[in-house]
PDB file of C-alpha atoms and ligand atoms in Angstrom:
ATOM      1  CA  MET A 153     -14.152  20.354   3.918  1.00  0.00           C
ATOM      2  CA  SER A 154     -12.360  18.809   0.954  1.00  0.00           C
ATOM      3  CA  LYS A 155     -12.074  15.052   0.655  1.00  0.00           C
ATOM      4  CA  GLY A 156      -8.819  13.330   1.478  1.00  0.00           C
ATOM      5  CA  LEU A 157      -6.513  11.783  -1.105  1.00  0.00           C
ATOM      6  CA  LEU A 158      -5.958   8.113  -1.633  1.00  0.00           C
ATOM      7  CA  PHE A 159      -2.400   6.765  -1.864  1.00  0.00           C
ATOM      8  CA  VAL A 160      -1.647   3.195  -2.864  1.00  0.00           C
ATOM      9  CA  VAL A 161       1.763   1.826  -1.951  1.00  0.00           C
ATOM     10  CA  SER A 162       3.098  -1.449  -3.365  1.00  0.00           C
ATOM     11  CA  ALA A 163       6.460  -3.148  -3.133  1.00  0.00           C
ATOM     12  CA  PRO A 164       7.914  -6.621  -3.483  1.00  0.00           C
ATOM     13  CA  ALA A 165       8.680  -8.457  -0.229  1.00  0.00           C
ATOM     14  CA  GLY A 166      12.005  -7.379   1.243  1.00  0.00           C
ATOM     15  CA  CYS A 167      11.873  -3.752   0.020  1.00  0.00           C
ATOM     16  CA  GLY A 168      11.187  -2.386   3.501  1.00  0.00           C
ATOM     17  CA  LYS A 169       7.704  -1.022   2.811  1.00  0.00           C
ATOM     18  CA  ASP A 170       6.374  -1.778   6.306  1.00  0.00           C
ATOM     19  CA  THR A 171       9.156   0.176   7.998  1.00  0.00           C
ATOM     20  CA  ILE A 172       8.879   3.079   5.559  1.00  0.00           C
ATOM     21  CA  LEU A 173       5.121   3.282   6.048  1.00  0.00           C
ATOM     22  CA  GLU A 174       5.345   3.028   9.834  1.00  0.00           C
ATOM     23  CA  GLN A 175       7.629   6.052   9.900  1.00  0.00           C
ATOM     24  CA  VAL A 176       5.605   8.042   7.365  1.00  0.00           C
ATOM     25  CA  LEU A 177       2.383   7.410   9.297  1.00  0.00           C
ATOM     26  CA  GLU A 178       4.075   8.579  12.486  1.00  0.00           C
ATOM     27  CA  LYS A 179       5.361  11.777  10.894  1.00  0.00           C
ATOM     28  CA  ALA A 180       2.700  12.799   8.392  1.00  0.00           C
ATOM     29  CA  GLU A 181      -0.262  14.812   9.626  1.00  0.00           C
ATOM     30  CA  ASN A 182      -3.809  13.820   8.847  1.00  0.00           C
ATOM     31  CA  VAL A 183      -2.852  10.625   7.035  1.00  0.00           C
ATOM     32  CA  GLY A 184      -4.662   7.410   7.937  1.00  0.00           C
ATOM     33  CA  TYR A 185      -3.867   3.803   7.171  1.00  0.00           C
ATOM     34  CA  SER A 186      -6.369   1.365   5.728  1.00  0.00           C
ATOM     35  CA  VAL A 187      -6.171  -1.859   7.728  1.00  0.00           C
ATOM     36  CA  SER A 188      -6.724  -4.730   5.299  1.00  0.00           C
ATOM     37  CA  ALA A 189      -8.642  -7.903   5.943  1.00  0.00           C
ATOM     38  CA  THR A 190      -6.928 -11.251   5.377  1.00  0.00           C
ATOM     39  CA  THR A 191      -7.485 -14.948   5.866  1.00  0.00           C
ATOM     40  CA  ARG A 192      -3.806 -15.645   6.553  1.00  0.00           C
ATOM     41  CA  ALA A 193      -2.775 -16.476  10.106  1.00  0.00           C
ATOM     42  CA  PRO A 194      -1.279 -13.678  12.217  1.00  0.00           C
ATOM     43  CA  ARG A 195       2.538 -13.648  12.413  1.00  0.00           C
ATOM     44  CA  PRO A 196       4.146 -13.264  15.839  1.00  0.00           C
ATOM     45  CA  GLY A 197       3.554  -9.723  17.089  1.00  0.00           C
ATOM     46  CA  GLU A 198       0.714  -8.939  14.679  1.00  0.00           C
ATOM     47  CA  VAL A 199      -2.377  -7.502  16.309  1.00  0.00           C
ATOM     48  CA  ASP A 200      -5.922  -7.989  14.998  1.00  0.00           C
ATOM     49  CA  GLY A 201      -7.359  -4.640  13.929  1.00  0.00           C
ATOM     50  CA  THR A 202      -3.936  -2.979  13.780  1.00  0.00           C
ATOM     51  CA  HIS A 203      -1.902  -4.954  11.244  1.00  0.00           C
ATOM     52  CA  TYR A 204      -4.851  -6.737   9.643  1.00  0.00           C
ATOM     53  CA  PHE A 205      -8.358  -7.824  10.423  1.00  0.00           C
ATOM     54  CA  PHE A 206      -7.750 -11.572  10.614  1.00  0.00           C
ATOM     55  CA  LEU A 207     -10.843 -13.336   9.284  1.00  0.00           C
ATOM     56  CA  SER A 208     -11.983 -16.869   8.469  1.00  0.00           C
ATOM     57  CA  ARG A 209     -12.493 -17.657   4.768  1.00  0.00           C
ATOM     58  CA  GLU A 210     -16.197 -17.863   5.449  1.00  0.00           C
ATOM     59  CA  ARG A 211     -16.347 -14.372   6.962  1.00  0.00           C
ATOM     60  CA  PHE A 212     -14.180 -12.957   4.160  1.00  0.00           C
ATOM     61  CA  GLU A 213     -16.419 -14.454   1.483  1.00  0.00           C
ATOM     62  CA  GLN A 214     -19.414 -13.004   3.300  1.00  0.00           C
ATOM     63  CA  MET A 215     -17.793  -9.541   3.122  1.00  0.00           C
ATOM     64  CA  ILE A 216     -17.229  -9.998  -0.623  1.00  0.00           C
ATOM     65  CA  ALA A 217     -20.877 -11.018  -1.092  1.00  0.00           C
ATOM     66  CA  GLU A 218     -22.047  -7.979   0.887  1.00  0.00           C
ATOM     67  CA  GLY A 219     -19.921  -5.653  -1.248  1.00  0.00           C
ATOM     68  CA  ALA A 220     -18.022  -4.616   1.877  1.00  0.00           C
ATOM     69  CA  VAL A 221     -14.557  -4.744   0.271  1.00  0.00           C
ATOM     70  CA  LEU A 222     -13.300  -2.214  -2.283  1.00  0.00           C
ATOM     71  CA  GLU A 223     -10.975  -4.770  -3.834  1.00  0.00           C
ATOM     72  CA  TYR A 224      -9.588  -8.153  -2.937  1.00  0.00           C
ATOM     73  CA  THR A 225      -7.178 -10.687  -4.279  1.00  0.00           C
ATOM     74  CA  GLU A 226      -5.928 -14.184  -3.540  1.00  0.00           C
ATOM     75  CA  TYR A 227      -2.230 -14.085  -2.798  1.00  0.00           C
ATOM     76  CA  CYS A 228      -0.212 -17.164  -1.802  1.00  0.00           C
ATOM     77  CA  GLY A 229      -3.428 -19.055  -1.061  1.00  0.00           C
ATOM     78  CA  ASN A 230      -5.034 -16.427   1.164  1.00  0.00           C
ATOM     79  CA  TYR A 231      -7.551 -13.659   0.618  1.00  0.00           C
ATOM     80  CA  TYR A 232      -6.463 -10.065   1.146  1.00  0.00           C
ATOM     81  CA  GLY A 233      -8.871  -7.167   0.760  1.00  0.00           C
ATOM     82  CA  THR A 234      -9.539  -3.525   1.533  1.00  0.00           C
ATOM     83  CA  PRO A 235     -12.597  -2.948   3.729  1.00  0.00           C
ATOM     84  CA  LYS A 236     -14.732  -0.277   2.110  1.00  0.00           C
ATOM     85  CA  LYS A 237     -16.083   1.504   5.165  1.00  0.00           C
ATOM     86  CA  GLY A 238     -12.778   2.452   6.786  1.00  0.00           C
ATOM     87  CA  VAL A 239     -11.463   4.040   3.597  1.00  0.00           C
ATOM     88  CA  GLU A 240     -14.673   5.886   2.770  1.00  0.00           C
ATOM     89  CA  ASP A 241     -15.017   7.249   6.316  1.00  0.00           C
ATOM     90  CA  MET A 242     -11.445   8.544   6.451  1.00  0.00           C
ATOM     91  CA  LEU A 243     -11.696  10.181   3.009  1.00  0.00           C
ATOM     92  CA  ALA A 244     -15.024  11.805   3.954  1.00  0.00           C
ATOM     93  CA  GLU A 245     -13.422  13.199   7.129  1.00  0.00           C
ATOM     94  CA  GLY A 246     -10.839  14.888   4.913  1.00  0.00           C
ATOM     95  CA  LYS A 247      -8.071  12.476   5.882  1.00  0.00           C
ATOM     96  CA  ASP A 248      -5.593  11.196   3.325  1.00  0.00           C
ATOM     97  CA  VAL A 249      -5.485   7.411   3.272  1.00  0.00           C
ATOM     98  CA  ILE A 250      -2.669   4.981   2.499  1.00  0.00           C
ATOM     99  CA  LEU A 251      -3.392   1.485   1.226  1.00  0.00           C
ATOM    100  CA  LYS A 252      -0.522  -1.013   1.326  1.00  0.00           C
ATOM    101  CA  ILE A 253      -1.582  -3.579  -1.245  1.00  0.00           C
ATOM    102  CA  GLU A 254      -0.104  -5.736  -4.000  1.00  0.00           C
ATOM    103  CA  VAL A 255      -0.031  -4.804  -7.672  1.00  0.00           C
ATOM    104  CA  GLU A 256      -3.293  -6.383  -8.828  1.00  0.00           C
ATOM    105  CA  GLY A 257      -5.235  -4.676  -6.031  1.00  0.00           C
ATOM    106  CA  ALA A 258      -3.496  -1.398  -6.880  1.00  0.00           C
ATOM    107  CA  MET A 259      -4.746  -1.578 -10.478  1.00  0.00           C
ATOM    108  CA  ASN A 260      -8.291  -2.312  -9.266  1.00  0.00           C
ATOM    109  CA  ILE A 261      -8.194   0.683  -6.922  1.00  0.00           C
ATOM    110  CA  LYS A 262      -6.987   2.883  -9.803  1.00  0.00           C
ATOM    111  CA  LYS A 263     -10.067   1.875 -11.799  1.00  0.00           C
ATOM    112  CA  LEU A 264     -12.364   2.720  -8.880  1.00  0.00           C
ATOM    113  CA  PHE A 265     -10.533   5.920  -7.898  1.00  0.00           C
ATOM    114  CA  PRO A 266      -8.831   7.285 -11.038  1.00  0.00           C
ATOM    115  CA  GLU A 267      -7.516  10.245  -9.027  1.00  0.00           C
ATOM    116  CA  CYS A 268      -5.600   8.103  -6.562  1.00  0.00           C
ATOM    117  CA  CYS A 269      -1.820   8.249  -6.457  1.00  0.00           C
ATOM    118  CA  LEU A 270       0.157   5.038  -6.972  1.00  0.00           C
ATOM    119  CA  VAL A 271       3.595   4.712  -5.399  1.00  0.00           C
ATOM    120  CA  PHE A 272       5.959   1.800  -6.019  1.00  0.00           C
ATOM    121  CA  ILE A 273       8.806   1.132  -3.607  1.00  0.00           C
ATOM    122  CA  LEU A 274      11.851  -0.362  -5.324  1.00  0.00           C
ATOM    123  CA  PRO A 275      14.983  -2.027  -3.980  1.00  0.00           C
ATOM    124  CA  PRO A 276      18.262  -0.378  -5.066  1.00  0.00           C
ATOM    125  CA  SER A 277      19.073  -3.552  -7.058  1.00  0.00           C
ATOM    126  CA  MET A 278      17.974  -7.171  -7.336  1.00  0.00           C
ATOM    127  CA  LYS A 279      21.269  -8.167  -5.761  1.00  0.00           C
ATOM    128  CA  GLU A 280      20.563  -6.046  -2.707  1.00  0.00           C
ATOM    129  CA  LEU A 281      17.004  -7.385  -2.503  1.00  0.00           C
ATOM    130  CA  GLU A 282      18.395 -10.929  -2.500  1.00  0.00           C
ATOM    131  CA  ARG A 283      20.875  -9.957   0.223  1.00  0.00           C
ATOM    132  CA  ARG A 284      18.073  -8.498   2.378  1.00  0.00           C
ATOM    133  CA  LEU A 285      15.863 -11.553   1.925  1.00  0.00           C
ATOM    134  CA  ARG A 286      18.737 -13.826   2.946  1.00  0.00           C
ATOM    135  CA  LYS A 287      19.587 -11.644   5.947  1.00  0.00           C
ATOM    136  CA  ARG A 288      16.100 -12.159   7.397  1.00  0.00           C
ATOM    137  CA  GLY A 289      17.110 -15.808   7.772  1.00  0.00           C
ATOM    138  CA  THR A 290      13.473 -16.886   7.948  1.00  0.00           C
ATOM    139  CA  GLU A 291      13.121 -18.574   4.577  1.00  0.00           C
ATOM    140  CA  ASP A 292      14.686 -21.542   2.823  1.00  0.00           C
ATOM    141  CA  GLU A 293      16.550 -21.298  -0.494  1.00  0.00           C
ATOM    142  CA  GLU A 294      13.563 -22.294  -2.606  1.00  0.00           C
ATOM    143  CA  THR A 295      11.325 -19.659  -1.002  1.00  0.00           C
ATOM    144  CA  ILE A 296      14.002 -17.002  -1.479  1.00  0.00           C
ATOM    145  CA  MET A 297      14.334 -17.823  -5.179  1.00  0.00           C
ATOM    146  CA  ARG A 298      10.534 -17.797  -5.539  1.00  0.00           C
ATOM    147  CA  ARG A 299      10.294 -14.410  -3.857  1.00  0.00           C
ATOM    148  CA  ILE A 300      12.980 -12.993  -6.149  1.00  0.00           C
ATOM    149  CA  ALA A 301      11.175 -14.265  -9.250  1.00  0.00           C
ATOM    150  CA  GLN A 302       7.942 -12.804  -7.897  1.00  0.00           C
ATOM    151  CA  ALA A 303       9.676  -9.487  -7.145  1.00  0.00           C
ATOM    152  CA  LYS A 304      10.847  -9.316 -10.773  1.00  0.00           C
ATOM    153  CA  ASN A 305       7.276  -9.849 -12.009  1.00  0.00           C
ATOM    154  CA  GLU A 306       5.976  -7.188  -9.635  1.00  0.00           C
ATOM    155  CA  ILE A 307       8.681  -4.722 -10.687  1.00  0.00           C
ATOM    156  CA  ASP A 308       7.602  -5.249 -14.305  1.00  0.00           C
ATOM    157  CA  THR A 309       4.277  -3.635 -13.392  1.00  0.00           C
ATOM    158  CA  ALA A 310       5.905  -0.601 -11.772  1.00  0.00           C
ATOM    159  CA  LEU A 311       5.485   1.433 -14.963  1.00  0.00           C
ATOM    160  CA  ASN A 312       1.762   1.618 -14.188  1.00  0.00           C
ATOM    161  CA  TYR A 313       2.527   3.593 -11.033  1.00  0.00           C
ATOM    162  CA  ASP A 314       2.882   7.372 -10.674  1.00  0.00           C
ATOM    163  CA  TYR A 315       5.975   7.513  -8.443  1.00  0.00           C
ATOM    164  CA  PHE A 316       8.990   5.374  -7.635  1.00  0.00           C
ATOM    165  CA  VAL A 317      10.629   5.498  -4.214  1.00  0.00           C
ATOM    166  CA  VAL A 318      13.947   3.627  -4.110  1.00  0.00           C
ATOM    167  CA  ASN A 319      14.736   2.242  -0.677  1.00  0.00           C
ATOM    168  CA  ASP A 320      18.493   2.593  -0.700  1.00  0.00           C
ATOM    169  CA  ASP A 321      18.551   4.492   2.562  1.00  0.00           C
ATOM    170  CA  LEU A 322      15.569   4.295   4.947  1.00  0.00           C
ATOM    171  CA  GLU A 323      15.612   7.954   5.962  1.00  0.00           C
ATOM    172  CA  ASP A 324      15.723   9.105   2.328  1.00  0.00           C
ATOM    173  CA  ALA A 325      12.936   6.724   1.338  1.00  0.00           C
ATOM    174  CA  VAL A 326      10.740   8.036   4.183  1.00  0.00           C
ATOM    175  CA  SER A 327      11.320  11.639   3.181  1.00  0.00           C
ATOM    176  CA  ASP A 328      10.734  10.818  -0.491  1.00  0.00           C
ATOM    177  CA  LEU A 329       7.352   9.288   0.301  1.00  0.00           C
ATOM    178  CA  MET A 330       6.467  12.274   2.518  1.00  0.00           C
ATOM    179  CA  ALA A 331       7.454  14.558  -0.378  1.00  0.00           C
ATOM    180  CA  VAL A 332       5.200  12.623  -2.762  1.00  0.00           C
ATOM    181  CA  ILE A 333       2.274  13.059  -0.367  1.00  0.00           C
ATOM    182  CA  ARG A 334       2.905  16.794   0.030  1.00  0.00           C
ATOM    183  CA  GLY A 335       3.479  17.293  -3.678  1.00  0.00           C
ATOM    184  CA  GLU A 336       0.283  15.505  -4.620  1.00  0.00           C
ATOM    185  CA  LYS A 337      -1.691  17.718  -2.248  1.00  0.00           C
ATOM    186  CA  CYS A 338      -0.425  20.805  -4.074  1.00  0.00           C
ATOM    187  CA  ARG A 339      -1.526  19.698  -7.537  1.00  0.00           C
ATOM    188  CA  LYS A 340      -3.473  22.392  -9.372  1.00  0.00           C
ATOM    189  CA  GLN A 341      -6.290  20.035 -10.276  1.00  0.00           C
ATOM    190  CA  ARG A 342      -6.834  19.135  -6.647  1.00  0.00           C
ATOM    191  CA  ASN A 343      -6.950  22.767  -5.521  1.00  0.00           C
ATOM    192  CA  LEU A 344      -9.014  24.665  -8.061  1.00  0.00           C
ATOM    193  CA  ASP A 345     -11.604  25.662  -5.430  1.00  0.00           C
ATOM    194  CA  LYS A 346      -8.852  27.359  -3.422  1.00  0.00           C
ATOM    195  CA  LEU A 347      -8.450  30.000  -6.138  1.00  0.00           C
ATOM    196  CA  ASN A 348     -11.998  31.230  -5.619  1.00  0.00           C
ATOM    197  CA  GLU A 349     -11.623  31.055  -1.844  1.00  0.00           C
ATOM    198  CA  ILE A 350      -8.463  33.136  -2.014  1.00  0.00           C
ATOM    199  CA  LYS A 351     -10.063  35.685  -4.316  1.00  0.00           C
ATOM    200  CA  GLY A 352     -13.055  35.799  -1.949  1.00  0.00           C
ATOM    201  CA  GLU A 353     -15.538  34.635  -4.617  1.00  0.00           C
TER     202      GLU A 353
HETATM  203  P1  5GP B 499       1.733 -10.169   3.857  1.00  0.00           P
HETATM  204  O1  5GP B 499       1.100 -11.526   4.001  1.00  0.00           O
HETATM  205  O2  5GP B 499       3.226 -10.269   3.649  1.00  0.00           O
HETATM  206  O3  5GP B 499       1.354  -9.236   4.985  1.00  0.00           O
HETATM  207  O4  5GP B 499       1.137  -9.502   2.529  1.00  0.00           O
HETATM  208  C1  5GP B 499       1.256 -10.133   1.291  1.00  0.00           C
HETATM  209  C2  5GP B 499       0.893  -9.153   0.195  1.00  0.00           C
HETATM  210  O5  5GP B 499      -0.497  -8.820   0.247  1.00  0.00           O
HETATM  211  C3  5GP B 499       1.651  -7.829   0.271  1.00  0.00           C
HETATM  212  O6  5GP B 499       2.106  -7.485  -1.027  1.00  0.00           O
HETATM  213  C4  5GP B 499       0.610  -6.858   0.731  1.00  0.00           C
HETATM  214  O7  5GP B 499       0.858  -5.528   0.307  1.00  0.00           O
HETATM  215  C5  5GP B 499      -0.621  -7.431   0.062  1.00  0.00           C
HETATM  216  N1  5GP B 499      -1.865  -6.959   0.682  1.00  0.00           N
HETATM  217  C6  5GP B 499      -2.094  -6.668   1.979  1.00  0.00           C
HETATM  218  N2  5GP B 499      -3.340  -6.234   2.151  1.00  0.00           N
HETATM  219  C7  5GP B 499      -3.926  -6.231   0.933  1.00  0.00           C
HETATM  220  C8  5GP B 499      -5.246  -5.861   0.471  1.00  0.00           C
HETATM  221  O8  5GP B 499      -6.103  -5.413   1.204  1.00  0.00           O
HETATM  222  N3  5GP B 499      -5.474  -6.010  -0.851  1.00  0.00           N
HETATM  223  C9  5GP B 499      -4.543  -6.477  -1.723  1.00  0.00           C
HETATM  224  N4  5GP B 499      -4.871  -6.556  -3.005  1.00  0.00           N
HETATM  225  N5  5GP B 499      -3.297  -6.832  -1.320  1.00  0.00           N
HETATM  226  C10 5GP B 499      -2.994  -6.705  -0.001  1.00  0.00           C
END
């Protein structure tokens, strides 16, 4: 059985990455999601083990010391990291795996797994991103301006990614990400053993 592929998806807050990923994970076959660990508090509706593994700082630091996270970062005062075992098990089972992590973590994963595929989700424009952040109505003006500045910094790193998906229309963005996953699976370099199989050698 061939190993699964690793996809890393990043996007600034307000680009709709959670919704896009939810729909892709529902539709795509044999694609798993890596549940991250974090020390931030759960938001209303978030379930431990589904959205994140919610850990104390002490437990998180223990995982780092044990080498149990593939990568981690401190973001807005909290740790976020990718538990190693879940990802390795899914890949070994032949499942493709999606990590939803920020840009620094994405670069660290690329160093560990040079064959992984990096996807950046972009807003159609900064103006539209600002409109979406305001529409949420959950943040004050200062936070909104901080998030926009942060989004600009994150977008500056998008050139390090392999694919851009622009979330102008949700349905299109979902099918674009599905197309990236399918396309990557067809790459020659990932399928060289198939040639021999097909020829019966
Ligand atoms: P939030 O608190 O809004 O759920 O996530 C904040 C940021 O942390 C998002 O950009 C999210 O993609 C990122 N993030 C979530 N899990 C991980 C992780 O395991 N590693 C890294 N490096 N970033 C993560």
